[in-house]
Short mmCIF file of C-alpha atoms in Angstrom, two decimals:
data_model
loop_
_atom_site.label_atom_id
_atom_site.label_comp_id
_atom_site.label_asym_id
_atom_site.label_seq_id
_atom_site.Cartn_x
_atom_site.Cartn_y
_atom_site.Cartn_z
CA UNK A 1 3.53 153.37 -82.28
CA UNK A 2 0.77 151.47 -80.68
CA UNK A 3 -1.41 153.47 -77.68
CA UNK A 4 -2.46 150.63 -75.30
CA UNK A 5 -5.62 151.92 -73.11
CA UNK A 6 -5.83 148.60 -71.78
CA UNK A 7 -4.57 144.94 -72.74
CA UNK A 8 -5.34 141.47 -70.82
CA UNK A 9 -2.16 139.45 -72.22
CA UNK A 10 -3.39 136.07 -71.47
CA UNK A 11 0.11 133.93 -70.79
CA UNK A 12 -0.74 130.78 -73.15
CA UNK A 13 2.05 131.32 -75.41
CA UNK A 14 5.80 131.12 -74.92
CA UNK A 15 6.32 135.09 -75.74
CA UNK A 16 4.39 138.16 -76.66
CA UNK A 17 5.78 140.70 -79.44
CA UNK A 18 4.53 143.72 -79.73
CA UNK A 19 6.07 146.71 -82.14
CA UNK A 20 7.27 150.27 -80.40
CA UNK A 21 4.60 151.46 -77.64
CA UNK A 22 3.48 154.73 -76.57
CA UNK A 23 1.75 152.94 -72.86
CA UNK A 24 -0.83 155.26 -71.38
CA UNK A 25 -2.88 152.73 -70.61
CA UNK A 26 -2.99 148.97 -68.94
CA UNK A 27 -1.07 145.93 -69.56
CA UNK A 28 -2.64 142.97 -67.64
CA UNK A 29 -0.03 140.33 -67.96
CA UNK A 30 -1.29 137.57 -67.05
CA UNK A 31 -0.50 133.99 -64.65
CA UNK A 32 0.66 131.43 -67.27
CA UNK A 33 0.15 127.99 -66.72
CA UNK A 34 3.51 125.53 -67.47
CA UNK A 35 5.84 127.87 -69.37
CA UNK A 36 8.24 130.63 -68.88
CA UNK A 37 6.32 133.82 -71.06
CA UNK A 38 7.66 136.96 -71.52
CA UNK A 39 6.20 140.50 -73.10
CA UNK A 40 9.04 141.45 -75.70
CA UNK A 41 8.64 145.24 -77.14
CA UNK A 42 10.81 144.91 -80.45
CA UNK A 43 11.47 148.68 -80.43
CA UNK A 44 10.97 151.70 -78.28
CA UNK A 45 9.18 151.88 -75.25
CA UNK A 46 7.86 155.19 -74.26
CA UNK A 47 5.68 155.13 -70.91
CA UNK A 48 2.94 157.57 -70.63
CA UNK A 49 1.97 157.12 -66.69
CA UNK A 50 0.84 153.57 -67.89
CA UNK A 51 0.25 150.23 -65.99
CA UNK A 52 1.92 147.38 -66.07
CA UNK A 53 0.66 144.08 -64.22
CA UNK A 54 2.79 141.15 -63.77
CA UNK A 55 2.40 137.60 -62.67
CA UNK A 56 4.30 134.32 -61.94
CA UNK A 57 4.06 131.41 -63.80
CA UNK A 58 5.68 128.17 -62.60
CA UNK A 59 8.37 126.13 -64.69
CA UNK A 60 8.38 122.40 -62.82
CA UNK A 61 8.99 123.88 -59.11
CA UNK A 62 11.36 126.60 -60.10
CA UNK A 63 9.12 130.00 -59.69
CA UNK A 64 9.58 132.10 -63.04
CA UNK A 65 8.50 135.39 -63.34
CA UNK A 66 6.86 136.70 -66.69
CA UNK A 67 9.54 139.94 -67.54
CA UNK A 68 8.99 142.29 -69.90
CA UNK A 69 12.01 143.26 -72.31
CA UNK A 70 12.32 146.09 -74.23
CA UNK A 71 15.20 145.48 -77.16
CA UNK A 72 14.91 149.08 -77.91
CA UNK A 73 14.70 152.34 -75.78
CA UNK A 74 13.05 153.29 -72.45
CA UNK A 75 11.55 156.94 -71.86
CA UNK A 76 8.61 157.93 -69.48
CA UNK A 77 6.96 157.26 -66.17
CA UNK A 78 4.87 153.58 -66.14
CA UNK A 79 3.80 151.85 -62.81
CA UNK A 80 3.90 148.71 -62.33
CA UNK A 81 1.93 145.80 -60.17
CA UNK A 82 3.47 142.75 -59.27
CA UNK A 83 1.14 140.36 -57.93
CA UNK A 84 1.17 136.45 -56.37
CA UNK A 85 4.57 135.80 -56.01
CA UNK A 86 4.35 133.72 -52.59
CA UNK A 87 4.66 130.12 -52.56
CA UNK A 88 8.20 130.10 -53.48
CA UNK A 89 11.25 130.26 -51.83
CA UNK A 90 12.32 134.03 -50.97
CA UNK A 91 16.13 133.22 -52.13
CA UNK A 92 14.63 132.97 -55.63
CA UNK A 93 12.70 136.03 -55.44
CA UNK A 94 15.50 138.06 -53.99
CA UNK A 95 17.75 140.18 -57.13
CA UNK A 96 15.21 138.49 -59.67
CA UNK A 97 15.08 140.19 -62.88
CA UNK A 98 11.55 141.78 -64.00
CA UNK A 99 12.66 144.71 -66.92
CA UNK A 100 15.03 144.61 -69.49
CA UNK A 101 16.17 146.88 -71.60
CA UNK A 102 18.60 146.50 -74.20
CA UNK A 103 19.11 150.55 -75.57
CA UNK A 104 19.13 153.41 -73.79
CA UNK A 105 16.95 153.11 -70.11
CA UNK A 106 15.75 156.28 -69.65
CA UNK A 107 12.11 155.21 -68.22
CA UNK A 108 11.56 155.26 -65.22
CA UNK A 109 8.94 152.35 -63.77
CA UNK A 110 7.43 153.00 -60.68
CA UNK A 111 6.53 150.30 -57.80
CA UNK A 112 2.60 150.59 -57.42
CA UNK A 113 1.25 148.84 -54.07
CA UNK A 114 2.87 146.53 -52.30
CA UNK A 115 4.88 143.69 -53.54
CA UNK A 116 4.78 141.02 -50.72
CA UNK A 117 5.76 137.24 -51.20
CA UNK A 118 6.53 134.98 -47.77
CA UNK A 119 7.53 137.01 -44.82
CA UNK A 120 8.94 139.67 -46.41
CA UNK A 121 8.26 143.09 -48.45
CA UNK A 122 9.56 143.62 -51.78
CA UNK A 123 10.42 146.52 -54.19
CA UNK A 124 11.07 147.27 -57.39
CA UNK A 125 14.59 149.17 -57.89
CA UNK A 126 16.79 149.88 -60.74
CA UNK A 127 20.00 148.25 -61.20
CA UNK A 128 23.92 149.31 -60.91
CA UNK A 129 26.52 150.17 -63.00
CA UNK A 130 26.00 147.93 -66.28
CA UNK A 131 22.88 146.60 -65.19
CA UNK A 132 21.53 150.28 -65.17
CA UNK A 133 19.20 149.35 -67.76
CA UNK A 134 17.55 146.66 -65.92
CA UNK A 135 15.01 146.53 -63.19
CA UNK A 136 14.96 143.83 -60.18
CA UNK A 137 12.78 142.92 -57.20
CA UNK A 138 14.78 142.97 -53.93
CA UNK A 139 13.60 142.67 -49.98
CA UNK A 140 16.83 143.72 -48.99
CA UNK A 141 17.37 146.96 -46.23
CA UNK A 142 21.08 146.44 -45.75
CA UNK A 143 23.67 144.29 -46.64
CA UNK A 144 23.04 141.95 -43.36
CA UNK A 145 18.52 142.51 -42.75
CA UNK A 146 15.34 141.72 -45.00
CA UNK A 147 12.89 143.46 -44.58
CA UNK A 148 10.22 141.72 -43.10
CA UNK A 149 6.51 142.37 -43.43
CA UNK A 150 3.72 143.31 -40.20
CA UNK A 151 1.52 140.31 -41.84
CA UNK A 152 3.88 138.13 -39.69
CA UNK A 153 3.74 139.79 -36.75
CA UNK A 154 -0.03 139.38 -36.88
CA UNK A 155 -0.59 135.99 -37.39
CA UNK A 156 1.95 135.58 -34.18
CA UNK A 157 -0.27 137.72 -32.11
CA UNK A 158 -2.90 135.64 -33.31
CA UNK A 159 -1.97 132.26 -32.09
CA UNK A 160 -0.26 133.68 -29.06
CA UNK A 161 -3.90 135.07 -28.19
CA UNK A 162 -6.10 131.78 -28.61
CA UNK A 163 -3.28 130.07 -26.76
CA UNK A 164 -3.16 132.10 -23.86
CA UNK A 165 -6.75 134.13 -23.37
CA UNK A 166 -8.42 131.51 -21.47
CA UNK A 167 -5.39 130.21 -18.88
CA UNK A 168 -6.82 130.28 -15.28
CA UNK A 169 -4.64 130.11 -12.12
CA UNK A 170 -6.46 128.61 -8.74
CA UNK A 171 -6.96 132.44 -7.49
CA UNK A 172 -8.88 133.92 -10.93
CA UNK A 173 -11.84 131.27 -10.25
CA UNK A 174 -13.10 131.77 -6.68
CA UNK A 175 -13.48 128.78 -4.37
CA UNK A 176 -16.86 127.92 -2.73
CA UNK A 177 -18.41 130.13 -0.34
CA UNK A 178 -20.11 128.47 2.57
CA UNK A 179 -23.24 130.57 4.02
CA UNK A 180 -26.55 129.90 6.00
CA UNK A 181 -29.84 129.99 4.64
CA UNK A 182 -31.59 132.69 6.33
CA UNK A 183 -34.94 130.45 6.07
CA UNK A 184 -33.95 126.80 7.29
CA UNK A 185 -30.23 128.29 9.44
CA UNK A 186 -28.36 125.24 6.91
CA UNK A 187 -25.30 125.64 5.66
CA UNK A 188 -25.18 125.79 1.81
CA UNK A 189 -21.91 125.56 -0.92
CA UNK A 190 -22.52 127.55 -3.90
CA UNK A 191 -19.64 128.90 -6.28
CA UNK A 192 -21.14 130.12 -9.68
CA UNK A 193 -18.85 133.13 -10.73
CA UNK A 194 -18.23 135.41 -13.43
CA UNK A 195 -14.35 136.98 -14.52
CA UNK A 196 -13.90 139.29 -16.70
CA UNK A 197 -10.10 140.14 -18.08
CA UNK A 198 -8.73 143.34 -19.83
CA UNK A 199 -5.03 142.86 -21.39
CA UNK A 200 -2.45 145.29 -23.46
CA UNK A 201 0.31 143.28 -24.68
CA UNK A 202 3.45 145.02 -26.65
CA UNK A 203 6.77 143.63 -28.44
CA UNK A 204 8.77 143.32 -30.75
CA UNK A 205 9.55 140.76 -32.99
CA UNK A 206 12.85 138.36 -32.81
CA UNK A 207 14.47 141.08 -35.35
CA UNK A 208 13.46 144.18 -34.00
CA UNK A 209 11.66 145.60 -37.14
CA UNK A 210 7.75 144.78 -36.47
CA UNK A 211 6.31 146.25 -33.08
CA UNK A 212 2.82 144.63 -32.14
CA UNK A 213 0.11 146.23 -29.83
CA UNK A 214 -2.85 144.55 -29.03
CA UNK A 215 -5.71 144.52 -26.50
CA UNK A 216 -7.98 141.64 -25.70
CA UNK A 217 -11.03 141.00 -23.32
CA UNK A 218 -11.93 137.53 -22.06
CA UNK A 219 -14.98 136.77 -19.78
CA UNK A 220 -15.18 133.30 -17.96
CA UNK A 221 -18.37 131.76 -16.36
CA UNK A 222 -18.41 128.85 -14.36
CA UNK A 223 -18.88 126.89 -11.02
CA UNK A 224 -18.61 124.28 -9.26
CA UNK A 225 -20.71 120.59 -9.64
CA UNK A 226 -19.55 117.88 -7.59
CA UNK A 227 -17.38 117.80 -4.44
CA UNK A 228 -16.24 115.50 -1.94
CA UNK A 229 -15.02 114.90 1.05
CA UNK A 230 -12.95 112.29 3.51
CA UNK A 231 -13.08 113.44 7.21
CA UNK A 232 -14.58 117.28 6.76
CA UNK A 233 -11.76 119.06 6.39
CA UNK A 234 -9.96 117.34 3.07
CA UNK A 235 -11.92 118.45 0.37
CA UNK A 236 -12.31 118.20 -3.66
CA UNK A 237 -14.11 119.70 -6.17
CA UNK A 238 -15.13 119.53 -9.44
CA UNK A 239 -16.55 122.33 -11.77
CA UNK A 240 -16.87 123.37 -15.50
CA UNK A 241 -16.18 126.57 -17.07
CA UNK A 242 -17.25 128.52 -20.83
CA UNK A 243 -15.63 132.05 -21.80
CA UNK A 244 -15.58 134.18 -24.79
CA UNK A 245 -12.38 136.27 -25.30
CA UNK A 246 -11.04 138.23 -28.20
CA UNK A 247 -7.65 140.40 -28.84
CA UNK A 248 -6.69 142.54 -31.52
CA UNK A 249 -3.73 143.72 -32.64
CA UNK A 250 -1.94 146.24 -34.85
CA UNK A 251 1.54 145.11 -36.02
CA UNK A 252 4.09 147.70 -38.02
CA UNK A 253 7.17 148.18 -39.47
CA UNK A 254 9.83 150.38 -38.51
CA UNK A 255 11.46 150.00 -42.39
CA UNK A 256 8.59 150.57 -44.21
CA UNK A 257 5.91 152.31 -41.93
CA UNK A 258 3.62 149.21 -43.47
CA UNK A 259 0.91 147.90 -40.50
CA UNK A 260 -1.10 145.03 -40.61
CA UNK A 261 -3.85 144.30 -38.18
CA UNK A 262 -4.59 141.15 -36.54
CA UNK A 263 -7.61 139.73 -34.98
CA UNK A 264 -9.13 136.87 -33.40
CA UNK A 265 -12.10 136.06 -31.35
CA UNK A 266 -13.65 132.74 -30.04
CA UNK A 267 -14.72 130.42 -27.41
CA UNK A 268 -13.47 127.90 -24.56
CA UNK A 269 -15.13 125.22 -22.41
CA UNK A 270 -13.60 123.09 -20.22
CA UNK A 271 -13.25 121.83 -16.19
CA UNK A 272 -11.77 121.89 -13.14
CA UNK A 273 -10.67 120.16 -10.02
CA UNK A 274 -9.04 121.16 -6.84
CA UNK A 275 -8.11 119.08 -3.63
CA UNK A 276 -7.40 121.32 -0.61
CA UNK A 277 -6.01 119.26 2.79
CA UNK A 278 -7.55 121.35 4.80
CA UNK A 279 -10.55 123.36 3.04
CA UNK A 280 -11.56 124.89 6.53
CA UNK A 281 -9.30 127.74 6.23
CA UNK A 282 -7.33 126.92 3.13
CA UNK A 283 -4.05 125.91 5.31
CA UNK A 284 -1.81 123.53 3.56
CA UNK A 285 -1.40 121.66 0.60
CA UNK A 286 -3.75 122.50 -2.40
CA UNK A 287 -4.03 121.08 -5.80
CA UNK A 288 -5.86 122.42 -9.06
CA UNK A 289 -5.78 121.32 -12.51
CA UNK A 290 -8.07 122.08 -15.62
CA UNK A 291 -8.26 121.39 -19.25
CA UNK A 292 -9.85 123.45 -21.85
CA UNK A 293 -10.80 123.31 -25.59
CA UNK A 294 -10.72 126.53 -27.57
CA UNK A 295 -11.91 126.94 -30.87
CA UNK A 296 -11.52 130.72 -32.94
CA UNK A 297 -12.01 132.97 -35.68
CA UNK A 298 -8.84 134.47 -37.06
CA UNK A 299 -8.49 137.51 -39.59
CA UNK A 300 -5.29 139.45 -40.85
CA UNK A 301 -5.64 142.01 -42.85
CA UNK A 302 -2.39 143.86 -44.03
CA UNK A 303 -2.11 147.40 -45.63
CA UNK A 304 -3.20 147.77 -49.06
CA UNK A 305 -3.35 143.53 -49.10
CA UNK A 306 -6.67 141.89 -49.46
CA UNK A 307 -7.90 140.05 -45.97
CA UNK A 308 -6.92 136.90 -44.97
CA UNK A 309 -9.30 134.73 -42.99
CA UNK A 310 -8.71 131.05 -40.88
CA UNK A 311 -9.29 129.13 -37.89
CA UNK A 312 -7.34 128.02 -34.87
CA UNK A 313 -8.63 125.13 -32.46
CA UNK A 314 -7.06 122.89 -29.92
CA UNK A 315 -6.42 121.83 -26.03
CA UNK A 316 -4.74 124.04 -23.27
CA UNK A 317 -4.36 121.88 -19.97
CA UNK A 318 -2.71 122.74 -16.61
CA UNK A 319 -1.56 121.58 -13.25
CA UNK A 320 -0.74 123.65 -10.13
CA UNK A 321 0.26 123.20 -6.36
CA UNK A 322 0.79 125.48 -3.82
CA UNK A 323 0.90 125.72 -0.02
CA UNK A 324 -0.51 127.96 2.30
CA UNK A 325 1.30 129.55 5.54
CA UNK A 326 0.22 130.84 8.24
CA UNK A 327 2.38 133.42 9.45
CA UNK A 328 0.99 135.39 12.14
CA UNK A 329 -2.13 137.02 13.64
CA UNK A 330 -2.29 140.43 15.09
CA UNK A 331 -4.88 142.96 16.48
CA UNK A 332 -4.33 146.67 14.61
CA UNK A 333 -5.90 150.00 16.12
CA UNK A 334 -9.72 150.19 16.47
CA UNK A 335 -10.31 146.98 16.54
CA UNK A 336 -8.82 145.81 13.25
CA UNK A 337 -7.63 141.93 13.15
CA UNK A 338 -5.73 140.42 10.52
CA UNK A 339 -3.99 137.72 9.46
CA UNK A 340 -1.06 136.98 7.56
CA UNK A 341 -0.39 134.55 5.23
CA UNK A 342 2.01 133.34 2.61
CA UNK A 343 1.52 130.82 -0.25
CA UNK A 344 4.44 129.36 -2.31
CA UNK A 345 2.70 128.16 -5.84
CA UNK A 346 3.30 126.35 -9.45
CA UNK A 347 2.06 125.86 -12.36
CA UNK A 348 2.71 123.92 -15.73
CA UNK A 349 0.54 124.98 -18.58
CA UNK A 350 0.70 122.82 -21.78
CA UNK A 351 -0.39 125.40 -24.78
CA UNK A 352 -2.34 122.99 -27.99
CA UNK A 353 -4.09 125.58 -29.79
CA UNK A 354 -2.58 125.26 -33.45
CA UNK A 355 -3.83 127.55 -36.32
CA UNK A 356 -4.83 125.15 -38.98
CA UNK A 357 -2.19 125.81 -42.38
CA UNK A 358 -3.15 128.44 -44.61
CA UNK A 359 -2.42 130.07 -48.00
CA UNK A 360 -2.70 133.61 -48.52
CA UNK A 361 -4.17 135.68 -51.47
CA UNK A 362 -0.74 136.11 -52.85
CA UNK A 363 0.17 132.07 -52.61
CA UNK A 364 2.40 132.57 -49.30
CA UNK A 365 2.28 129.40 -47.73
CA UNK A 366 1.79 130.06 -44.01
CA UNK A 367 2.32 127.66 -41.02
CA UNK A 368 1.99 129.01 -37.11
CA UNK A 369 4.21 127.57 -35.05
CA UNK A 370 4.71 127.28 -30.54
CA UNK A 371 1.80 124.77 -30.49
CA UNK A 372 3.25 122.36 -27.52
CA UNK A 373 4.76 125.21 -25.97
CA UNK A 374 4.97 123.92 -21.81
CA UNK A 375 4.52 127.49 -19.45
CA UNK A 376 6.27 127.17 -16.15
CA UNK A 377 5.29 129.41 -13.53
CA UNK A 378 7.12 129.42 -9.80
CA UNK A 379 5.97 132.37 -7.85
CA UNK A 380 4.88 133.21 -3.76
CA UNK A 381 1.71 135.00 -2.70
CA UNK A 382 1.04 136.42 0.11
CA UNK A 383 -2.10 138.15 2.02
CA UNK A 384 -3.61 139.53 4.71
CA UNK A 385 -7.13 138.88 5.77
CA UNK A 386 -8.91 141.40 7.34
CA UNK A 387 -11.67 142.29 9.74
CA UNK A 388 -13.16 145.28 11.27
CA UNK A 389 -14.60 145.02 14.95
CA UNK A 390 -17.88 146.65 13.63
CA UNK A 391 -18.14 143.31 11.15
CA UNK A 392 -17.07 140.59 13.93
CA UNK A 393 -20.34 139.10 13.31
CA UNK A 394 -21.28 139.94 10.11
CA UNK A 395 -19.89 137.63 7.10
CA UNK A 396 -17.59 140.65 5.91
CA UNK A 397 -13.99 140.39 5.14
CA UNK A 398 -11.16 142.02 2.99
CA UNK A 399 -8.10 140.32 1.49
CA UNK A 400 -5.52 142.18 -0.41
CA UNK A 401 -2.83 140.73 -1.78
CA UNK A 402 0.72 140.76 -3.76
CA UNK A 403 1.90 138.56 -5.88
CA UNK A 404 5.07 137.79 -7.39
CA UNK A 405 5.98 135.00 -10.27
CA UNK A 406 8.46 134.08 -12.84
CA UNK A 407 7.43 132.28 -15.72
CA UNK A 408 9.15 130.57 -18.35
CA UNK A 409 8.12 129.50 -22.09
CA UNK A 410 9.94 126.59 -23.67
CA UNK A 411 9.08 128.03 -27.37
CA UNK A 412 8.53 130.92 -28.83
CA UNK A 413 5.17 131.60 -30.90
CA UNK A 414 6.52 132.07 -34.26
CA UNK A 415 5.37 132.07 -38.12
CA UNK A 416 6.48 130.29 -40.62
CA UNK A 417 5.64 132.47 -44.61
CA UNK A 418 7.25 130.01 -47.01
CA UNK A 419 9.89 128.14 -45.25
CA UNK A 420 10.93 131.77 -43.36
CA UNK A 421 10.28 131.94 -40.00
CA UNK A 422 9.74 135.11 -37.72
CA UNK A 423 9.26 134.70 -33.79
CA UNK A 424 8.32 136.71 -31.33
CA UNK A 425 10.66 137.96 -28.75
CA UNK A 426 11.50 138.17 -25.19
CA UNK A 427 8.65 135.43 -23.98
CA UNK A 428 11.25 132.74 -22.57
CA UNK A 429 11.67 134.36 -19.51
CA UNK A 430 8.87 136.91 -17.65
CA UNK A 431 8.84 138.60 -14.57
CA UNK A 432 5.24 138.87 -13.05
CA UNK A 433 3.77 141.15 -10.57
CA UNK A 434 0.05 141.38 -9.29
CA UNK A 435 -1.91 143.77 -6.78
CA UNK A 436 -5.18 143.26 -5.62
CA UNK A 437 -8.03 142.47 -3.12
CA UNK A 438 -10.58 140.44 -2.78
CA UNK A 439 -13.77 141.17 -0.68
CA UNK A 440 -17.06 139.45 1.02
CA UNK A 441 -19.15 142.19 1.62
CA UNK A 442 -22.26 139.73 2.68
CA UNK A 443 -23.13 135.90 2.62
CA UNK A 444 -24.46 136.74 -0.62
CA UNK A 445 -22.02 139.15 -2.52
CA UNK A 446 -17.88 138.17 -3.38
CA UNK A 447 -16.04 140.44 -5.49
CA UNK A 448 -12.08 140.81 -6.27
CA UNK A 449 -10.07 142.30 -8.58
CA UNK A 450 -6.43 142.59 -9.40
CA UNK A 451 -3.43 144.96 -11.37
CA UNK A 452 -0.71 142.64 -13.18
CA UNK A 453 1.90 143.47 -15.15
CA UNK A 454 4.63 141.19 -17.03
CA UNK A 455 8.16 142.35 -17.91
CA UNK A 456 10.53 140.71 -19.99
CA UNK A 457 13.85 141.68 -22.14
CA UNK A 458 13.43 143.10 -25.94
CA UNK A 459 10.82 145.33 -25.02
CA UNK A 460 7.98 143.03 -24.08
CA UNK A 461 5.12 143.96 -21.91
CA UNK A 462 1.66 142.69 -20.89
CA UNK A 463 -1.02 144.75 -18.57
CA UNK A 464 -3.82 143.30 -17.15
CA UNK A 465 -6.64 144.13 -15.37
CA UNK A 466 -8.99 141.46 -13.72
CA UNK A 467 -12.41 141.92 -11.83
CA UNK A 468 -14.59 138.92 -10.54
CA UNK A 469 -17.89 138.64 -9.12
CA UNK A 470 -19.65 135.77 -7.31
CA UNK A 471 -23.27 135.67 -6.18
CA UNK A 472 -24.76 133.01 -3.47
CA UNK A 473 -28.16 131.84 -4.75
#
């Protein structure tokens, strides 16, 4: 018998013979380029804790695997690789094929790493009844679920992150403070601010099998540059905006225990207007829109799978309207007056950040999808405004605050691993709630900050917690 301690087969022939084989060693078979190739043993095969390596090769567009037949016996322990299989599709892959053995199959050869091809995990399993003797690849968990790989979870956390990090509402970005100079007793407008967000997100995918956690942090800068005015109390204004976020996330399965971790990070610029009917005390009709462009770095990196590295980019925009109530005014013990108001809001938010098309170590052809996704939130505010009789003449007020929104998502952020998609789930519908206050402790010095939390069906979540600060030059 022949002792391999290592052999690069180089696929440029139509088959490989070898004699009977005592394997203790390596068999590199490797990616041929047009034809079907196979390793043929003519006699007995006796693994020794060897290593066997196989490849695809392609036949026109039908995906062949190289297979290694044994016309003799089978005895032993050998592991066995199987490596770039994506870029096919996964009905071809499924039940295919890999060892043959014509005698008696009494080896046993052992999955080593991960076999992964599209969205789904593979293994390596011996075959029933009269097909005892041969050995197949299958990503099947039951008779009605494949088993899906975290990869795809990640690159959905992914593009749901550069989509969403850098969406504003009218109450994240402060509007302009008016104060007097202490020097010349003018009135000045300044509004340069700085927001900083901290987010845990958690959910499941559309089929239950891959649960993703992930945290992010996003800090905004910006302020306004132009505004305008037709009889004092109508008022617009125009300002720009920059922020830095990034989120990562770890994805696993529940069938395999497999995790992949996810991770993006980049950068947004963009503007801002508002209109207010009445900017004197914010009474009325409002309206806001911005537009941003985001550009980021993505990475996924699944267990025991090299890292896989690309780049999202695009344009978020939104519009929103609201209008502001006055509901009553009221005088509370020592001093205390307040006042009440409610604000009925919405907003549409068109989502264009697309992750450009990628192909993965493994040839797994992978295509984000939800780019165009349209967010529709309708939700009511409402806040008191507060001063102490100790402050009445000192530019120092308090405002906290509930608020309440629903929002709806007309698609889903989803993957696409060779022509198999897997979306995220429970993101049409989400119930919002957010707690906070907002504070001017001087003509100089604005601070707020705020608790949200969303809640939506199939066990998705999102946590936020948002702090501001805005300083009058």
């Amino acid at each position: 018998m022949t002792s391999s301690q290592e052999l690069d087969i180089d696929a440029s022939y139509t088959k490989h013979k070898l004699k009977n084989i005592y394997s203790s060693g390596k068999f590199i078979f490797s990616k041929g380029d047009k034809s079907e190739v196979n390793l043929i043993i003519t006699g007995n095969y006796i693994g020794k804790n060897g290593f066997i390596s196989l490849s695809p090769t392609a036949v026109k567009n039908n995906m062949v695997l190289n297979r290694l037949i044994i016309r003799g016996n089978s005895s032993g322990l050998t592991n066995v690789s199987i490596k770039n299989i994506g870029g096919t599709d996964s009905s071809s892959l499924n039940d295919l094929k890999l060892i043959h053995v014509d005698g008696l199959s009494e080896g046993i050869f052992n999955q080593a790493g991960r076999i992964t091809a599209g969205a789904y995990d593979y293994s390596l399993v011996r075959g029933d009844g009269n097909n005892r003797g041969n050995w197949y690849l299958t990503n099947k968990h039951n008779s009605n679920n494949r088993i899906e790989r975290p990869e795809a979870a990640s690159y959905i956390a992914n593009l749901s992150a550069s989509n969403t990090l850098f969406t504003t509402t009218l109450n994240d970005r402060p509007g302009e403070t008016q104060f007097t100079d202490r020097q010349t007793g003018k009135k000045k407008i300044t509004s340069l601010w700085l927001r900083q967000v901290g987010n845990n997100n958690n959910w499941y995918d559309s089929n239950n099998q891959l649960k993703t956690q992930s945290k992010s942090y996003v800090t905004m800068l910006g302020g306004d540059v132009m505004k305008w005015s037709s009889n004092g109390h109508k008022q617009g204004r125009l300002g720009l905006m920059a922020g830095y976020g990034n989120n990562s996330s770890n994805s696993r399965s529940s069938i395999t225990n497999y995790h992949s971790k996810g991770s993006v990070e980049g950068y947004s610029i963009g503007s801002y207007a508002t209109w207010f009917t009445n900017n004197t005390d914010k009474l009325g009709l409002y309206v806001d829109g911005w537009i941003q462009y985001n550009w980021l770095n993505n990475h996924v990196h699944g267990q025991k799978l090299p890292k896989e590295n690309y780049k999202s980019k695009g344009i978020n925009a939104a519009i929103e309207t609201g209008y502001t109530i006055k509901v009553g005014e009221f005088i509370k013990h020592q001093g205390m007056a307040e006042q009440w108001f409610i604000q009925p809001q919405t907003q549409i938010t068109k989502m264009g950040v697309k992750a450009k098309k990628h192909r993965e170590a493994n040839g797994t052809r992978v295509i984000g999808g939800g780019k165009g996704n349209i967010q529709t939130r309708l939700g009511i505010r409402t806040y008191l405004k507060g001063q102490h009789a100790m402050d009445k003449d000192k530019n120092r007020e308090f405002e906290p605050f509930i608020e309440a929104n629903w929002l709806h998502n007309t698609r889903k952020f989803d993957t696409t691993l060779d022509g198999d998609s897997i979306s995220q789930a429970g993101t049409r519908n989400i119930g919002e709630v957010k707690v906070g206050i907002a504070g001017k402790f001087n003509s100089q010095v604005n601070i707020w900050g705020n608790i949200g939390t969303q809640i939506a069906d199939k066990g998705y979540s999102n946590t936020s917690v948002t702090v501001g600060v805005k300083y009058n030059f």
